[in-house]
mmCIF file of C-alpha atoms and ligand atoms in Angstrom:
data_model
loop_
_atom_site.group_PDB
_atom_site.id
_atom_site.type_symbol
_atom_site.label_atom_id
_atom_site.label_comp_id
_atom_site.label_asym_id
_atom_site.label_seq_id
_atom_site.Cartn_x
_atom_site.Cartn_y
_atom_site.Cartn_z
ATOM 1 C CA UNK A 14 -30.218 -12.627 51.886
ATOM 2 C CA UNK A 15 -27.985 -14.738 54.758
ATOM 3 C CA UNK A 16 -25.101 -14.375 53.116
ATOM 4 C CA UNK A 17 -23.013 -13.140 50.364
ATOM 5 C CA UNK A 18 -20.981 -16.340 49.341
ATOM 6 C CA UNK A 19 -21.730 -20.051 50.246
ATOM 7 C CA UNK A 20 -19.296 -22.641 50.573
ATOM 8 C CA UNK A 21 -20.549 -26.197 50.173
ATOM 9 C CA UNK A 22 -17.237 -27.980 51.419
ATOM 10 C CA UNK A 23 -14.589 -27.493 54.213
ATOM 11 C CA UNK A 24 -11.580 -28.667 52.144
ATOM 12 C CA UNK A 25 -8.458 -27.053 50.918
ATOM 13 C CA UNK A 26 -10.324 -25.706 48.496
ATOM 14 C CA UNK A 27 -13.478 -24.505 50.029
ATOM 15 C CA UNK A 28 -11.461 -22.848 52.888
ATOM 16 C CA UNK A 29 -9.181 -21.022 50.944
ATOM 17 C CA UNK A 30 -12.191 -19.338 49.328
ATOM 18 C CA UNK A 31 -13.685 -18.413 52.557
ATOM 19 C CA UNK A 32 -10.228 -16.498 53.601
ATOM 20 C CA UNK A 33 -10.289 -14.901 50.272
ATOM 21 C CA UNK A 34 -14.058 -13.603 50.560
ATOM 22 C CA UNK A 35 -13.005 -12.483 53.701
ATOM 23 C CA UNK A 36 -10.040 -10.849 52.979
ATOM 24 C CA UNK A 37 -12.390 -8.728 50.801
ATOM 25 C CA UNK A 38 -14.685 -8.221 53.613
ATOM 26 C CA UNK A 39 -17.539 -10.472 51.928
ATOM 27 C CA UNK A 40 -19.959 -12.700 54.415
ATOM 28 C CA UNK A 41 -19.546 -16.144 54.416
ATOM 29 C CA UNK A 42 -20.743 -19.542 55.202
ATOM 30 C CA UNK A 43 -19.258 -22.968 54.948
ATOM 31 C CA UNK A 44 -21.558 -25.903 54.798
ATOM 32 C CA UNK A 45 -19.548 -28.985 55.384
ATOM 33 C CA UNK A 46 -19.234 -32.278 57.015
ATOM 34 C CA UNK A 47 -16.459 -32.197 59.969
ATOM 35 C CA UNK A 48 -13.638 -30.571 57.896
ATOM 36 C CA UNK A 49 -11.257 -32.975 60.477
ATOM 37 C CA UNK A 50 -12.991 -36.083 58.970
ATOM 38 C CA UNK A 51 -11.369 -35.745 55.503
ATOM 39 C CA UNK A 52 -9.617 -38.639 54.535
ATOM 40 C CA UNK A 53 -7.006 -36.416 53.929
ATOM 41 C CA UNK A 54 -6.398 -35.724 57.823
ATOM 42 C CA UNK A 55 -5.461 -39.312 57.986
ATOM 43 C CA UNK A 56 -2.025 -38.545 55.068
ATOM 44 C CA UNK A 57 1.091 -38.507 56.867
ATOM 45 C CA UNK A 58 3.123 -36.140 55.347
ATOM 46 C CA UNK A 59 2.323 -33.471 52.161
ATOM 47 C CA UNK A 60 5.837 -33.802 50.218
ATOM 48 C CA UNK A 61 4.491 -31.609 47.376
ATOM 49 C CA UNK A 62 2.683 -28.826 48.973
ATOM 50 C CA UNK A 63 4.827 -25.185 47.925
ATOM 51 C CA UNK A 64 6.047 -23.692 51.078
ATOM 52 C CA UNK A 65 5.264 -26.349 53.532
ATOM 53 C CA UNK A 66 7.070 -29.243 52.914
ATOM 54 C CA UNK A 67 6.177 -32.121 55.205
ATOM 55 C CA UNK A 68 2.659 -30.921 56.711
ATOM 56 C CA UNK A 69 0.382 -33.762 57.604
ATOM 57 C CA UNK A 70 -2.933 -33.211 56.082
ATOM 58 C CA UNK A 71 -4.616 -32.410 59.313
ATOM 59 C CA UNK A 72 -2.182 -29.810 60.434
ATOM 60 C CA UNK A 73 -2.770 -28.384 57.124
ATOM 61 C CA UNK A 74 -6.806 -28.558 57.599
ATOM 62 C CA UNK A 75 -6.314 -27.371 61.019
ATOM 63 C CA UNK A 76 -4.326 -24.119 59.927
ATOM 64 C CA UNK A 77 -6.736 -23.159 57.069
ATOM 65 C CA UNK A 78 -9.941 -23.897 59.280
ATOM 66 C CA UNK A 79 -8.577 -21.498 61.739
ATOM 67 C CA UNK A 80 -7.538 -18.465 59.487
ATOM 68 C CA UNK A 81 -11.106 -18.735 57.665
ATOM 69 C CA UNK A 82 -12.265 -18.924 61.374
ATOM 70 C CA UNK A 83 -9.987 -16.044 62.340
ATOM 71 C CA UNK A 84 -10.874 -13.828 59.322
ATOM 72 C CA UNK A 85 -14.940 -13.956 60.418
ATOM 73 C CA UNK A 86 -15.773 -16.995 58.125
ATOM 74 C CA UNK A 87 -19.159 -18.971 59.808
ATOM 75 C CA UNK A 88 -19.396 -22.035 59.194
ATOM 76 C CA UNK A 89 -22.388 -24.737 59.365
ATOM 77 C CA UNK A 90 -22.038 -28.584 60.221
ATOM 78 C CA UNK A 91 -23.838 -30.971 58.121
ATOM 79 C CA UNK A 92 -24.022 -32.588 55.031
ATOM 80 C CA UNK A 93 -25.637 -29.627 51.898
ATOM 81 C CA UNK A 94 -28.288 -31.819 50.133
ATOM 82 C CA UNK A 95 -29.255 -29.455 47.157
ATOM 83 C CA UNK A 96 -28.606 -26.485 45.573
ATOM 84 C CA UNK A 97 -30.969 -24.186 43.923
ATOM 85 C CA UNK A 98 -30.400 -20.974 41.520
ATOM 86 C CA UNK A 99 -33.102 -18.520 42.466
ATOM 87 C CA UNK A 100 -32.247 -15.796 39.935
ATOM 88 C CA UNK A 101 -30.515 -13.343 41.841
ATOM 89 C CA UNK A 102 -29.775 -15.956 44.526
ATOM 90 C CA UNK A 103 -28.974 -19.372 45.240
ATOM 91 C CA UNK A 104 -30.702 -21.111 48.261
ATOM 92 C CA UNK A 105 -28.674 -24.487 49.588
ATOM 93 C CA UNK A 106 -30.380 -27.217 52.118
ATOM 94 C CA UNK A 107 -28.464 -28.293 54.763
ATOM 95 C CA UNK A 108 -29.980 -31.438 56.125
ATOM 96 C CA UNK A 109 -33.476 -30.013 57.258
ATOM 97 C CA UNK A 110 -32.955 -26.125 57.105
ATOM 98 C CA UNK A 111 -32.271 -23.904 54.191
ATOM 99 C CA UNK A 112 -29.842 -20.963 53.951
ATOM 100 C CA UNK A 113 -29.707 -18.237 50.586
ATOM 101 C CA UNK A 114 -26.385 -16.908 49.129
ATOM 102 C CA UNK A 115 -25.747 -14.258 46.492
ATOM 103 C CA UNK A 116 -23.587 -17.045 44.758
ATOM 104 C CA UNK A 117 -21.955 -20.414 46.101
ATOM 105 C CA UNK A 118 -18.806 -22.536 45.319
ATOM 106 C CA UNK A 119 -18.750 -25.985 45.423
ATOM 107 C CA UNK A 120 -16.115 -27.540 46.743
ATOM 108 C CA UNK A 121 -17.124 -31.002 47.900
ATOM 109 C CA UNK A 122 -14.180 -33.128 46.572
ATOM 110 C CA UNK A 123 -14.914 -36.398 44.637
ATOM 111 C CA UNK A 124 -18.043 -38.263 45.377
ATOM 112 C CA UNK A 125 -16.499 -42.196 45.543
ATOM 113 C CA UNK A 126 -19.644 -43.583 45.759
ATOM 114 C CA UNK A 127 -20.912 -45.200 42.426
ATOM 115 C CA UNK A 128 -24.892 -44.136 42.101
ATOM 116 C CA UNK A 129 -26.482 -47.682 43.015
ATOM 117 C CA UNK A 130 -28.888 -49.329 40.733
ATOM 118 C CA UNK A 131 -32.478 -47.911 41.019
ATOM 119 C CA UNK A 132 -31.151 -44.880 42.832
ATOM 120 C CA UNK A 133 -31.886 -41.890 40.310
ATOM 121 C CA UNK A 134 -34.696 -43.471 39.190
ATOM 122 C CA UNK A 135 -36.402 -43.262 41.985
ATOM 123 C CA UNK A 136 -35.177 -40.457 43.901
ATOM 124 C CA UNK A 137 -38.079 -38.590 45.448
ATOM 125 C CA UNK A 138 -40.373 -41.777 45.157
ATOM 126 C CA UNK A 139 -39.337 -43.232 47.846
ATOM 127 C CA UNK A 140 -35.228 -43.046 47.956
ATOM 128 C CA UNK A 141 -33.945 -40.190 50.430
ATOM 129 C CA UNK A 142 -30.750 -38.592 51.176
ATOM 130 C CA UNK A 143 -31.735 -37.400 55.132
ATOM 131 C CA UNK A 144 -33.504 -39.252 57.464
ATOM 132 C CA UNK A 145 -34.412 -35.790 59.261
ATOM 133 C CA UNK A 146 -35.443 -34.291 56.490
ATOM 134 C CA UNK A 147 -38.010 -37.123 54.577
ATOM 135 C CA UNK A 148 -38.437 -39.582 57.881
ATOM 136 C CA UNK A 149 -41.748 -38.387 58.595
ATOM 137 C CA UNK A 150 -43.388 -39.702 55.438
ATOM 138 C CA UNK A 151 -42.067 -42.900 56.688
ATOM 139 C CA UNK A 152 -43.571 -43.432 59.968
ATOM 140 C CA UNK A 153 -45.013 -46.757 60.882
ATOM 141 C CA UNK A 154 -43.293 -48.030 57.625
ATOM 142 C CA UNK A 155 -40.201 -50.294 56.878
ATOM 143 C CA UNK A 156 -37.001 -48.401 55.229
ATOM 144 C CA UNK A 157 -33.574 -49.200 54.600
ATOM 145 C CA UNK A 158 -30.459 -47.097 55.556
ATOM 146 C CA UNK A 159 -26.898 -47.680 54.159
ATOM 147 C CA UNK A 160 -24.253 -45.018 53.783
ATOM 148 C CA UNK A 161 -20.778 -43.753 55.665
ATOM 149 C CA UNK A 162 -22.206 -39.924 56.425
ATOM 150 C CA UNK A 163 -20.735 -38.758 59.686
ATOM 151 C CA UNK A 164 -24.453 -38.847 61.788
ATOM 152 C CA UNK A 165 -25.450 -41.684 60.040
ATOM 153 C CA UNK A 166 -26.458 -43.185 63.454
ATOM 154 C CA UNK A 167 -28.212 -40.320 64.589
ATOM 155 C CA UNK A 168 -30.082 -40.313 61.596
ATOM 156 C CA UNK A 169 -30.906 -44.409 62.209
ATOM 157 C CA UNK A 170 -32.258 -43.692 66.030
ATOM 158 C CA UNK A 171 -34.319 -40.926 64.643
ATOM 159 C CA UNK A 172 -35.986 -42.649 62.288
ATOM 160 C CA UNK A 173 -36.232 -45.516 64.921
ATOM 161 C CA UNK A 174 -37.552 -42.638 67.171
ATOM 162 C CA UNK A 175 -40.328 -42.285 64.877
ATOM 163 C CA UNK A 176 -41.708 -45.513 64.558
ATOM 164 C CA UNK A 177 -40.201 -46.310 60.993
ATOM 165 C CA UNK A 178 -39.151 -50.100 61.482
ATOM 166 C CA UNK A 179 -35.242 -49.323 60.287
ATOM 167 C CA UNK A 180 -32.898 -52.211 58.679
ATOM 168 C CA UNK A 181 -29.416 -51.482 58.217
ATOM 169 C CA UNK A 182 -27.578 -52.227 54.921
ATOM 170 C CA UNK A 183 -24.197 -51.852 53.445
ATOM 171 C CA UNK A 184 -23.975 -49.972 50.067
ATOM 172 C CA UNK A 185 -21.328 -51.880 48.636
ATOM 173 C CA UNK A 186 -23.698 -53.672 45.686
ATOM 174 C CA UNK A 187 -26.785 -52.921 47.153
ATOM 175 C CA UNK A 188 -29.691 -52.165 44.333
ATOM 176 C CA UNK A 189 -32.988 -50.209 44.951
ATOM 177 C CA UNK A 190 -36.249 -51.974 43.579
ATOM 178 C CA UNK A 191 -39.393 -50.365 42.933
ATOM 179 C CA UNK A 192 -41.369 -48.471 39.919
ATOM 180 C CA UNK A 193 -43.337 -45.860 40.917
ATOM 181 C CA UNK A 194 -41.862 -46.335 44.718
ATOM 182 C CA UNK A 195 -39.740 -48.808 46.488
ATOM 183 C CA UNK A 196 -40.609 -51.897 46.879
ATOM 184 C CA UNK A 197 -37.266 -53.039 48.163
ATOM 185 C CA UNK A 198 -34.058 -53.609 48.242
ATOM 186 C CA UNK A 199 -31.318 -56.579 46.767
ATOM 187 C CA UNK A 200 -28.226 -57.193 48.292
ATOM 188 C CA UNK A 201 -24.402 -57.724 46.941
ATOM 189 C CA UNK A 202 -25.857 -61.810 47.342
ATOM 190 C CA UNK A 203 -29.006 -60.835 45.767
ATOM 191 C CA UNK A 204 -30.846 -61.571 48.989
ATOM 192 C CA UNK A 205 -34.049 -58.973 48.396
ATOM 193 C CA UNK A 206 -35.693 -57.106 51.708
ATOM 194 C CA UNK A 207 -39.004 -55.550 51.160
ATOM 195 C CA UNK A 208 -39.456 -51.902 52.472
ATOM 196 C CA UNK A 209 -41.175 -48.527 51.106
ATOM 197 C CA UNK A 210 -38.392 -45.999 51.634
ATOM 198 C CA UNK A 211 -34.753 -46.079 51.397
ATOM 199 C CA UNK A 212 -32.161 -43.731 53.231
ATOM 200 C CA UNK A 213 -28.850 -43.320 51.831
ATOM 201 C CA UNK A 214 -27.117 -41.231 54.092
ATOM 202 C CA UNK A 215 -23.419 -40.709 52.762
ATOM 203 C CA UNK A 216 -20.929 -38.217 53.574
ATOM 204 C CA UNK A 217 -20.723 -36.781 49.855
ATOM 205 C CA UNK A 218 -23.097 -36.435 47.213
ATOM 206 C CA UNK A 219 -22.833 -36.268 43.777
ATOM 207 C CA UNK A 220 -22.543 -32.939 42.266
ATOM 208 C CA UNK A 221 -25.185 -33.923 39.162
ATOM 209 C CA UNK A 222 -27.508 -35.040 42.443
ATOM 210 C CA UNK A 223 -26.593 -32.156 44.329
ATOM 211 C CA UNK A 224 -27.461 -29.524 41.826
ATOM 212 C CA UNK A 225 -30.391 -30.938 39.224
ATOM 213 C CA UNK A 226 -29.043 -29.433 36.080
ATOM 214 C CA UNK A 227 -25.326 -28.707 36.734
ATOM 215 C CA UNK A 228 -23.465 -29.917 33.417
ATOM 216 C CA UNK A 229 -20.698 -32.521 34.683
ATOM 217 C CA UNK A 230 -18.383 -34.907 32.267
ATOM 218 C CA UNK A 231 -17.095 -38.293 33.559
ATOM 219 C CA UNK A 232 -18.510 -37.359 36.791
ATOM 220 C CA UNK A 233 -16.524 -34.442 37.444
ATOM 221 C CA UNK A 234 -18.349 -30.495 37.233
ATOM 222 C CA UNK A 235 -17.887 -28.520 33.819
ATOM 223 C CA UNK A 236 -16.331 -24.882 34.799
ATOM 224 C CA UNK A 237 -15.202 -22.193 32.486
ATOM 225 C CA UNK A 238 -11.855 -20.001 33.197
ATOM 226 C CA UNK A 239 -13.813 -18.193 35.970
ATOM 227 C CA UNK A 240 -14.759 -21.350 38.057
ATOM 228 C CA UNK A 241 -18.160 -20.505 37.187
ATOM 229 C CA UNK A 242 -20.334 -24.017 36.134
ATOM 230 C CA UNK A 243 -23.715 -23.600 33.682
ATOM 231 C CA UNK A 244 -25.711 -22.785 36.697
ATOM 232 C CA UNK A 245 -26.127 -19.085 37.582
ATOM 233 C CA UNK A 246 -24.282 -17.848 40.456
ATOM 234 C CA UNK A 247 -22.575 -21.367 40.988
ATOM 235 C CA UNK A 248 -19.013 -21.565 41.045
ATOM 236 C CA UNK A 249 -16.664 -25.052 41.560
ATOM 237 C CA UNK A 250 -13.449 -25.334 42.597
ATOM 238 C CA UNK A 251 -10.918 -28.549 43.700
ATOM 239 C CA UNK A 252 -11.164 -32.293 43.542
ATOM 240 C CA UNK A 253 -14.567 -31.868 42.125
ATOM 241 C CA UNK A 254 -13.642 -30.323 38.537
ATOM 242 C CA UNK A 255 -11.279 -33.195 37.555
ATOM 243 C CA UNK A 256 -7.476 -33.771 37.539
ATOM 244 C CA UNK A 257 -4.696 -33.237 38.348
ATOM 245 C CA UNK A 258 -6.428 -34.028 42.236
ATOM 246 C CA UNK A 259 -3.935 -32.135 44.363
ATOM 247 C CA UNK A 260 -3.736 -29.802 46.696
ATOM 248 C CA UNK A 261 -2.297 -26.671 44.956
ATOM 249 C CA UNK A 262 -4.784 -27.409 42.554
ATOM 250 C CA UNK A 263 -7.834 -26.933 44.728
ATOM 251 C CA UNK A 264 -6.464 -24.097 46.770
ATOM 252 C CA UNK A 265 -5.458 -22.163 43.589
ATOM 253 C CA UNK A 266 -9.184 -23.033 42.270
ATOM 254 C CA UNK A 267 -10.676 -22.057 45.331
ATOM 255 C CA UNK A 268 -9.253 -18.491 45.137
ATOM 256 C CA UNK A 269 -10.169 -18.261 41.683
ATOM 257 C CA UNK A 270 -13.718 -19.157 42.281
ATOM 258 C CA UNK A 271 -13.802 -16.336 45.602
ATOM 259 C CA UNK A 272 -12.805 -13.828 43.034
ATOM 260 C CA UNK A 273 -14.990 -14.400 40.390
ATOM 261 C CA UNK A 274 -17.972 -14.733 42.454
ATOM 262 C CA UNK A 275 -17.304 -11.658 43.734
ATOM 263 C CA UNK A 276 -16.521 -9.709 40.829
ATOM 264 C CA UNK A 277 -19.725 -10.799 39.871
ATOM 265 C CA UNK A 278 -21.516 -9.429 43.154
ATOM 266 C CA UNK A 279 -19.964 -6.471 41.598
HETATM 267 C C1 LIG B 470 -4.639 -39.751 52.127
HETATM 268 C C2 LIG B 470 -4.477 -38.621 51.122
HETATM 269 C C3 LIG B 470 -3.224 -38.108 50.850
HETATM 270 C C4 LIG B 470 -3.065 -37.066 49.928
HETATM 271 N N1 LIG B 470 -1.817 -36.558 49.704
HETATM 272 C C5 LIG B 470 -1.644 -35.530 48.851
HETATM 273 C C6 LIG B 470 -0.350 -34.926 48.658
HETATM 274 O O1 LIG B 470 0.650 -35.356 49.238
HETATM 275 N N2 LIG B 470 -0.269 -33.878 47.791
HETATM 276 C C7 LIG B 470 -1.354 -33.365 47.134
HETATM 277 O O2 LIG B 470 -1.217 -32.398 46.373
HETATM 278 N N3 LIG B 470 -2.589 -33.903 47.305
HETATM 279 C C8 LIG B 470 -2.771 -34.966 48.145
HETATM 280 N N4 LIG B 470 -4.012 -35.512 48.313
HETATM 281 C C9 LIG B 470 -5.133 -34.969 47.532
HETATM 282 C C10 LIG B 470 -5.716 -33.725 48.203
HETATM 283 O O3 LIG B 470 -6.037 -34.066 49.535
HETATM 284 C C11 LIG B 470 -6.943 -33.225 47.455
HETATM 285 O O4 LIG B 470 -6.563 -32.873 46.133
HETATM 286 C C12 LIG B 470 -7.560 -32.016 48.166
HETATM 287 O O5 LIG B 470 -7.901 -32.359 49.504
HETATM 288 C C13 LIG B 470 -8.787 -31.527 47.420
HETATM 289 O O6 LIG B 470 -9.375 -30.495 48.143
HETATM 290 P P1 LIG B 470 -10.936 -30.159 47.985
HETATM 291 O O7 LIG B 470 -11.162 -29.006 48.895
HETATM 292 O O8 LIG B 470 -11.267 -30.045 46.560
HETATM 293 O O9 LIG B 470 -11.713 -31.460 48.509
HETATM 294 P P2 LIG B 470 -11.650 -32.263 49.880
HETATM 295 O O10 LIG B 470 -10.335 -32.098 50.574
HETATM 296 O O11 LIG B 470 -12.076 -33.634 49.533
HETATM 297 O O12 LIG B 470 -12.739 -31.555 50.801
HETATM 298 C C14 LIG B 470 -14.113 -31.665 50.572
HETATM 299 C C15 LIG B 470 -14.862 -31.458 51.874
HETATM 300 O O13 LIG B 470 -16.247 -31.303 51.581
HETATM 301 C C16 LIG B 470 -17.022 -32.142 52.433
HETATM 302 N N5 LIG B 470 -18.274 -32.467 51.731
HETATM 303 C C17 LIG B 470 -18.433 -33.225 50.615
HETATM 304 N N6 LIG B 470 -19.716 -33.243 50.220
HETATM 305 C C18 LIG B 470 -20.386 -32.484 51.117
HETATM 306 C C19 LIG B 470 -21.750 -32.105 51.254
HETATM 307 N N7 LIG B 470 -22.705 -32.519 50.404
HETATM 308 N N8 LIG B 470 -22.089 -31.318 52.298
HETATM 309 C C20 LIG B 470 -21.167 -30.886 53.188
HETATM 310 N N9 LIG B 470 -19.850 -31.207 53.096
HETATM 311 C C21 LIG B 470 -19.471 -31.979 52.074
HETATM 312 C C22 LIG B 470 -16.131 -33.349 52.660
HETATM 313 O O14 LIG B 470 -16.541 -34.093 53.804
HETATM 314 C C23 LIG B 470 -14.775 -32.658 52.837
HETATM 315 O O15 LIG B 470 -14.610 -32.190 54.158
HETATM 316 C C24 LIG B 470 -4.204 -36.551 49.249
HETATM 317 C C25 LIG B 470 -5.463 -37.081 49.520
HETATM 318 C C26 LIG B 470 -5.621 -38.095 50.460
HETATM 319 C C27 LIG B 470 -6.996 -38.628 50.760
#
């Protein structure tokens, strides 16, 4: 086992889980994008946050990053692209590598991507979500790459590196054609480009894509009073459980979920 807790997330929420499991002397690893690029680094001024009235939200992010850091928290740059209960663990991919918790807590805000047309249907046959990962099934072929993920143009030049012939899209009303694979792809002007694989490399993911199985409602993830979803040894906390989508919200969550999960560790 890696670790005892995993963190998908570097938000309010994830963080303040990662102090709490190390307050109780638990390992811990958070997988997340750059915590710093978090829209809500770019919000002026917190009026509503208890205690610190006035923090921008990077300060904020800043201050948490660096008392989970403090407290012995790791933590793991990169987008997590699935999760997987393994009975008496749970095993999370992080772009190409894999690393196994005793439980984990999702905390990766809200996914404000739409799913595009085509896209679930045809995950696996032929629609990818890393370039790293998948590119080498590719090579010598034509793809498509769209998305706002953080190393999106790393993940372009390696493909290109490869010898996939790459065309950049924007997502915004883009639909994925195909049947049994892609065929192509159509536009927001219905212009259609042919290709046999399609990366969508976006900074979030959503959490029914993230976790096959995981019970959500109107997009958001189903938890019970212990932050615990239908998936053993998966917790949720923040943005991604529903309203109200505020910070004391998600940090209160997040130490919720830290306890739980480890009460459960036993
Ligand atoms: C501009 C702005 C201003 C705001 N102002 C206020 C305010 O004044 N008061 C208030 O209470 N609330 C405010 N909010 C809302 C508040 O920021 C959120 O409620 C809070 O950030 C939720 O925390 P979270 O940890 O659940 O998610 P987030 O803060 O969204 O953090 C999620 C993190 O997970 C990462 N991530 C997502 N998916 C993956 C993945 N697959 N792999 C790796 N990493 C991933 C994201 O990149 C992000 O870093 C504001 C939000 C914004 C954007």
């Amino acid at each position: 086992m890696n670790y005892d807790l995993l963190i998908v997330g570097g938000g309010p929420a994830g963080l303040t889980a990662a102090i709490h499991a190390r307050a109780r002397d638990k390992s811990v690893l958070v997988i997340s994008n750059d915590p710093l690029s978090s829209p809500l680094c770019k919000a002026p001024a917190m009026a509503n946050y208890p205690g610190l009235p006035g923090v921008t939200g990077r300060e904020l992010v800043e201050r948490l990053v660096k008392q989970a850091r403090d407290l012995g928290a790791e933590f793991r740059q990169g987008r997590a692209l699935s999760v997987m209960p393994m009975g008496k663990s749970v095993m999370v991919s992080v772009e190409n590598d894999a690393v196994e918790g005793r439980a984990v807590i999702l905390t990766p805000g809200v996914s404000r991507a739409a799913p595009l047309n085509g896209e679930a249907e045809l995950l696996g046959r032929g629609v990818s979500y890393c370039a790293t990962c998948d590119g080498m099934f590719y090579r010598g072929k034509s793809v498509v790459c769209a998305g706002d993920a953080p190393n999106f143009e790393e993940e372009v030049e390696f493909l290109r590196s490869i010898g996939c012939q790459v065309e950049v899209k924007r997502l915004a009303g883009l639909s994925i054609l195909g049947g049994d694979g892609v065929t192509g792809v159509r536009n927001a002007k219905g212009e259609e480009t042919p290709c046999q694989g399609v990366f969508l490399l976006r900074a979030s993911i959503a959490p029914a894509q993230l976790a096959p199985g995981l019970e959500t409602e109107g997009g958001y993830i189903k938890v019970d009073g212990r932050m615990a979803t239908n998936l053993p040894g998966v917790y949720a906390a923040g943005d991604c459980t529903g309203q109200p989508l505020q910070l004391a919200k998600a940090v209160g969550q997040g130490q919720k979920a830290a306890h739980f999960a480890m009460e459960a560790m036993g």
